[in-house]
Short mmCIF file of C-alpha atoms in Angstrom, two decimals:
data_model
loop_
_atom_site.label_atom_id
_atom_site.label_comp_id
_atom_site.label_asym_id
_atom_site.label_seq_id
_atom_site.Cartn_x
_atom_site.Cartn_y
_atom_site.Cartn_z
CA MET L 1 -200.95 151.48 96.03
CA SER L 2 -199.28 148.36 96.31
CA GLU L 3 -197.41 146.96 99.87
CA PRO L 4 -192.84 146.89 99.41
CA VAL L 5 -191.60 143.97 98.11
CA VAL L 6 -188.70 145.57 100.25
CA SER L 7 -188.40 148.03 103.63
CA CYS L 8 -186.34 149.05 105.79
CA ARG L 9 -186.72 151.12 109.42
CA ASP L 10 -185.04 153.14 110.91
CA LEU L 11 -181.93 151.19 109.97
CA HIS L 12 -178.41 151.66 111.09
CA LYS L 13 -174.88 150.30 109.84
CA THR L 14 -171.46 151.51 112.47
CA TYR L 15 -168.44 149.43 112.30
CA GLN L 16 -166.73 148.74 115.13
CA GLY L 17 -162.95 148.90 115.71
CA PRO L 18 -160.67 151.59 117.37
CA ALA L 19 -162.48 154.74 116.05
CA PRO L 20 -166.12 152.97 115.24
CA VAL L 21 -167.86 154.05 112.12
CA PRO L 22 -170.99 154.79 111.52
CA VAL L 23 -172.11 154.35 107.55
CA LEU L 24 -175.97 153.83 107.83
CA GLN L 25 -177.31 156.70 110.34
CA GLY L 26 -181.28 156.67 110.27
CA VAL L 27 -182.31 155.16 106.42
CA ASN L 28 -185.81 154.88 105.97
CA PHE L 29 -187.16 152.69 102.49
CA ASP L 30 -188.95 151.23 100.41
CA VAL L 31 -189.62 149.27 97.40
CA ARG L 32 -192.84 148.34 95.10
CA ALA L 33 -192.88 145.95 92.51
CA GLY L 34 -191.75 146.79 89.50
CA GLU L 35 -190.15 150.14 90.62
CA ARG L 36 -186.72 150.96 88.90
CA ILE L 37 -184.84 153.70 92.09
CA ALA L 38 -181.06 154.86 91.83
CA ILE L 39 -179.62 155.25 94.59
CA VAL L 40 -176.59 157.97 93.87
CA GLY L 41 -173.49 159.45 96.68
CA ARG L 42 -169.85 159.92 96.77
CA SER L 43 -167.36 157.34 98.03
CA GLY L 44 -167.55 155.73 100.60
CA SER L 45 -170.77 156.48 101.91
CA GLY L 46 -171.79 153.38 102.07
CA LYS L 47 -173.91 152.66 98.94
CA SER L 48 -173.42 148.85 98.89
CA THR L 49 -173.56 148.97 102.35
CA LEU L 50 -176.92 149.77 102.60
CA LEU L 51 -177.46 146.94 99.89
CA HIS L 52 -175.97 144.68 101.66
CA VAL L 53 -177.86 144.86 104.47
CA LEU L 54 -181.45 145.34 102.13
CA GLY L 55 -180.25 142.24 100.89
CA GLY L 56 -179.66 140.11 103.50
CA LEU L 57 -175.67 139.91 103.05
CA ASP L 58 -174.85 141.98 106.24
CA ALA L 59 -176.67 142.49 109.42
CA PRO L 60 -177.84 146.06 110.47
CA THR L 61 -176.87 147.93 114.38
CA SER L 62 -180.74 147.88 114.93
CA GLY L 63 -182.90 148.65 112.59
CA THR L 64 -185.19 145.70 110.48
CA VAL L 65 -184.67 145.07 107.65
CA LEU L 66 -188.64 143.39 105.84
CA VAL L 67 -188.66 141.71 102.82
CA GLN L 68 -192.23 140.91 101.57
CA GLY L 69 -193.29 142.66 105.29
CA LYS L 70 -191.26 139.23 106.08
CA PRO L 71 -188.32 141.32 109.05
CA PHE L 72 -185.15 139.80 107.92
CA SER L 73 -184.26 139.88 111.94
CA SER L 74 -186.17 137.19 112.92
CA MET L 75 -185.40 134.32 110.77
CA SER L 76 -183.30 131.58 110.83
CA GLU L 77 -180.20 131.89 109.23
CA ALA L 78 -181.15 129.14 107.04
CA GLU L 79 -184.89 131.01 106.08
CA ARG L 80 -182.73 133.83 105.45
CA GLY L 81 -180.97 132.15 102.41
CA ARG L 82 -184.12 130.72 101.15
CA VAL L 83 -185.93 134.45 101.40
CA ARG L 84 -182.89 135.56 99.01
CA ASN L 85 -182.79 132.52 96.93
CA ALA L 86 -186.70 133.47 96.26
CA THR L 87 -187.01 136.53 96.59
CA LEU L 88 -184.39 138.74 95.76
CA GLY L 89 -181.71 138.89 92.69
CA PHE L 90 -178.06 140.25 93.23
CA VAL L 91 -175.37 141.83 90.50
CA TYR L 92 -172.57 143.48 90.43
CA GLN L 93 -169.82 145.57 88.55
CA PHE L 94 -168.03 142.61 87.25
CA HIS L 95 -170.75 140.10 85.84
CA HIS L 96 -168.60 136.92 87.63
CA LEU L 97 -169.91 134.18 84.85
CA LEU L 98 -168.47 131.25 84.92
CA PRO L 99 -166.00 130.64 81.76
CA GLU L 100 -166.12 127.10 80.83
CA PHE L 101 -169.64 127.28 80.36
CA THR L 102 -172.00 128.70 77.76
CA ALA L 103 -174.71 132.40 78.18
CA VAL L 104 -177.67 130.61 77.86
CA GLU L 105 -176.14 127.13 81.31
CA ASN L 106 -174.68 130.19 83.12
CA VAL L 107 -177.72 132.13 83.45
CA ALA L 108 -180.08 128.70 84.23
CA MET L 109 -177.01 128.55 86.86
CA PRO L 110 -179.60 129.37 90.43
CA LEU L 111 -181.52 126.66 88.51
CA PHE L 112 -179.52 124.39 88.03
CA ILE L 113 -179.18 124.51 92.00
CA ARG L 114 -182.90 123.89 92.65
CA ARG L 115 -182.02 120.59 90.53
CA MET L 116 -184.50 121.53 88.39
CA ASP L 117 -185.11 119.63 84.89
CA ARG L 118 -181.96 120.84 82.35
CA ASP L 119 -184.42 121.14 79.28
CA GLU L 120 -187.02 123.83 81.47
CA ALA L 121 -184.54 125.48 83.06
CA LYS L 122 -182.33 125.97 80.04
CA ALA L 123 -185.58 126.55 78.08
CA ARG L 124 -186.68 129.38 81.03
CA ALA L 125 -183.00 130.54 80.55
CA ALA L 126 -182.84 130.94 76.58
CA LYS L 127 -186.82 132.93 76.90
CA ILE L 128 -185.00 135.75 79.27
CA LEU L 129 -181.91 135.78 77.23
CA GLY L 130 -184.39 136.50 73.29
CA GLU L 131 -186.21 138.97 75.46
CA ILE L 132 -182.62 141.13 76.08
CA GLY L 133 -182.00 141.03 72.41
CA LEU L 134 -179.25 137.97 72.84
CA GLY L 135 -180.43 134.79 71.98
CA ALA L 136 -178.57 134.06 69.03
CA ARG L 137 -175.91 134.43 71.82
CA LEU L 138 -176.61 131.00 73.88
CA GLU L 139 -173.94 129.05 73.10
CA HIS L 140 -171.24 131.25 73.55
CA GLN L 141 -169.43 131.20 76.61
CA PRO L 142 -168.21 133.88 77.90
CA GLY L 143 -165.71 134.69 76.83
CA GLU L 144 -166.89 135.09 73.49
CA LEU L 145 -168.81 137.63 74.38
CA SER L 146 -169.26 141.90 74.65
CA GLY L 147 -168.89 143.76 78.07
CA GLY L 148 -172.39 144.78 77.35
CA GLU L 149 -173.41 141.04 76.37
CA ARG L 150 -172.13 139.37 79.62
CA GLN L 151 -173.43 142.05 81.48
CA ARG L 152 -176.93 142.00 80.43
CA CYS L 153 -176.09 137.74 81.07
CA ALA L 154 -176.19 138.52 84.72
CA PHE L 155 -179.22 140.13 84.42
CA ALA L 156 -180.38 137.27 83.22
CA ARG L 157 -179.30 135.15 85.40
CA ALA L 158 -180.54 137.37 88.67
CA LEU L 159 -184.05 137.03 86.91
CA VAL L 160 -184.39 134.10 85.88
CA THR L 161 -185.98 132.59 89.34
CA GLU L 162 -188.36 135.33 88.53
CA PRO L 163 -187.29 137.50 92.44
CA ALA L 164 -189.31 140.68 93.58
CA CYS L 165 -185.97 142.97 93.43
CA VAL L 166 -183.39 142.80 92.50
CA LEU L 167 -180.79 144.73 93.46
CA ALA L 168 -177.76 146.05 91.89
CA ASP L 169 -174.38 147.30 92.46
CA GLU L 170 -172.22 149.42 90.44
CA PRO L 171 -173.62 147.40 87.44
CA THR L 172 -172.90 149.21 84.21
CA GLY L 173 -169.23 149.85 85.67
CA ASN L 174 -166.71 148.84 84.40
CA LEU L 175 -169.14 149.87 80.54
CA ASP L 176 -167.98 152.41 78.09
CA LEU L 177 -171.38 154.78 78.21
CA HIS L 178 -172.82 153.49 74.26
CA THR L 179 -172.73 149.96 76.56
CA ALA L 180 -174.03 150.25 79.96
CA ASP L 181 -176.87 153.08 78.17
CA GLU L 182 -178.10 148.71 76.15
CA VAL L 183 -176.98 147.67 79.83
CA PHE L 184 -179.69 149.31 81.03
CA ASP L 185 -182.66 149.57 78.50
CA ALA L 186 -182.06 145.43 78.42
CA MET L 187 -183.05 146.05 82.19
CA VAL L 188 -186.11 148.62 81.89
CA ARG L 189 -187.62 145.33 79.59
CA LEU L 190 -187.05 142.60 81.89
CA SER L 191 -188.83 145.19 85.16
CA ALA L 192 -191.12 146.29 82.47
CA SER L 193 -192.14 142.22 81.13
CA HIS L 194 -191.63 140.18 84.65
CA GLY L 195 -193.23 142.93 87.20
CA THR L 196 -189.69 143.26 89.33
CA ALA L 197 -188.08 145.51 91.07
CA PHE L 198 -184.37 147.54 90.86
CA VAL L 199 -182.43 148.77 93.22
CA ILE L 200 -179.26 150.51 91.23
CA VAL L 201 -176.65 152.05 93.48
CA THR L 202 -175.25 154.20 90.62
CA HIS L 203 -172.00 156.56 90.78
CA ASP L 204 -173.42 157.32 86.10
CA ASN L 205 -175.82 160.75 86.67
CA ASP L 206 -177.36 160.62 83.38
CA LEU L 207 -178.54 156.59 84.12
CA ALA L 208 -180.19 157.67 87.41
CA ALA L 209 -181.61 160.16 85.35
CA ARG L 210 -183.35 157.30 84.67
CA ALA L 211 -184.49 156.03 87.08
CA GLN L 212 -188.22 156.54 88.81
CA ARG L 213 -186.72 158.14 91.92
CA ILE L 214 -183.40 158.61 92.67
CA TYR L 215 -182.53 158.98 96.02
CA GLU L 216 -178.49 160.62 97.39
CA LEU L 217 -177.25 158.76 100.69
CA ARG L 218 -175.15 161.38 102.58
CA ASP L 219 -174.52 161.38 105.96
CA GLY L 220 -175.81 158.27 106.36
CA VAL L 221 -179.25 159.32 105.62
CA LEU L 222 -181.18 158.56 102.15
CA HIS L 223 -182.73 162.39 101.04
CA PRO L 224 -184.76 162.21 97.76
CA ALA L 225 -182.38 163.86 94.55
#
């Protein structure tokens, strides 16, 4: 069995205040290459918090998050940033595409930021967009794309840097059922072709059922569903 690309051990997160609020209470979790994992749970159960902690965007109160075997806690802030950029991708409920840029430019943006040659970056972005059925929409701006097309662009942008794992927070939450299915199908194709793991937080039980593993976050702990 392959080594986990992302894992956590005895993860706790408590929000401090006049009345401290415990959110994560001993989460243990492994994500392996190419897996598609869904996390479900009621609103306010801490699903988004868990993703943020797994992605190094928030620090746990205690416990350890490891990315490709190396704990976030042992890294400087600069090193955590480098690991996030090289190893992890993020997709959110809103696509966050830049309206003044074309689809291919939006997808290539992480590579532009890395100072990759512009033509090479756009060629890589165009290839991924072609894989998910958007090869004819490369030069369209977000306002000229449908909701499903915009969210597929967001997935392609998360994949263009070839991360080991993509963390997706309610990625189909703003879409109708048919469009959500299209986006999920695109995610499956990208996962298969690139060997990328996906961890998806969702309220959609039908979409969750199509993942390879499902967990419910309940009382601060992950339970196999």
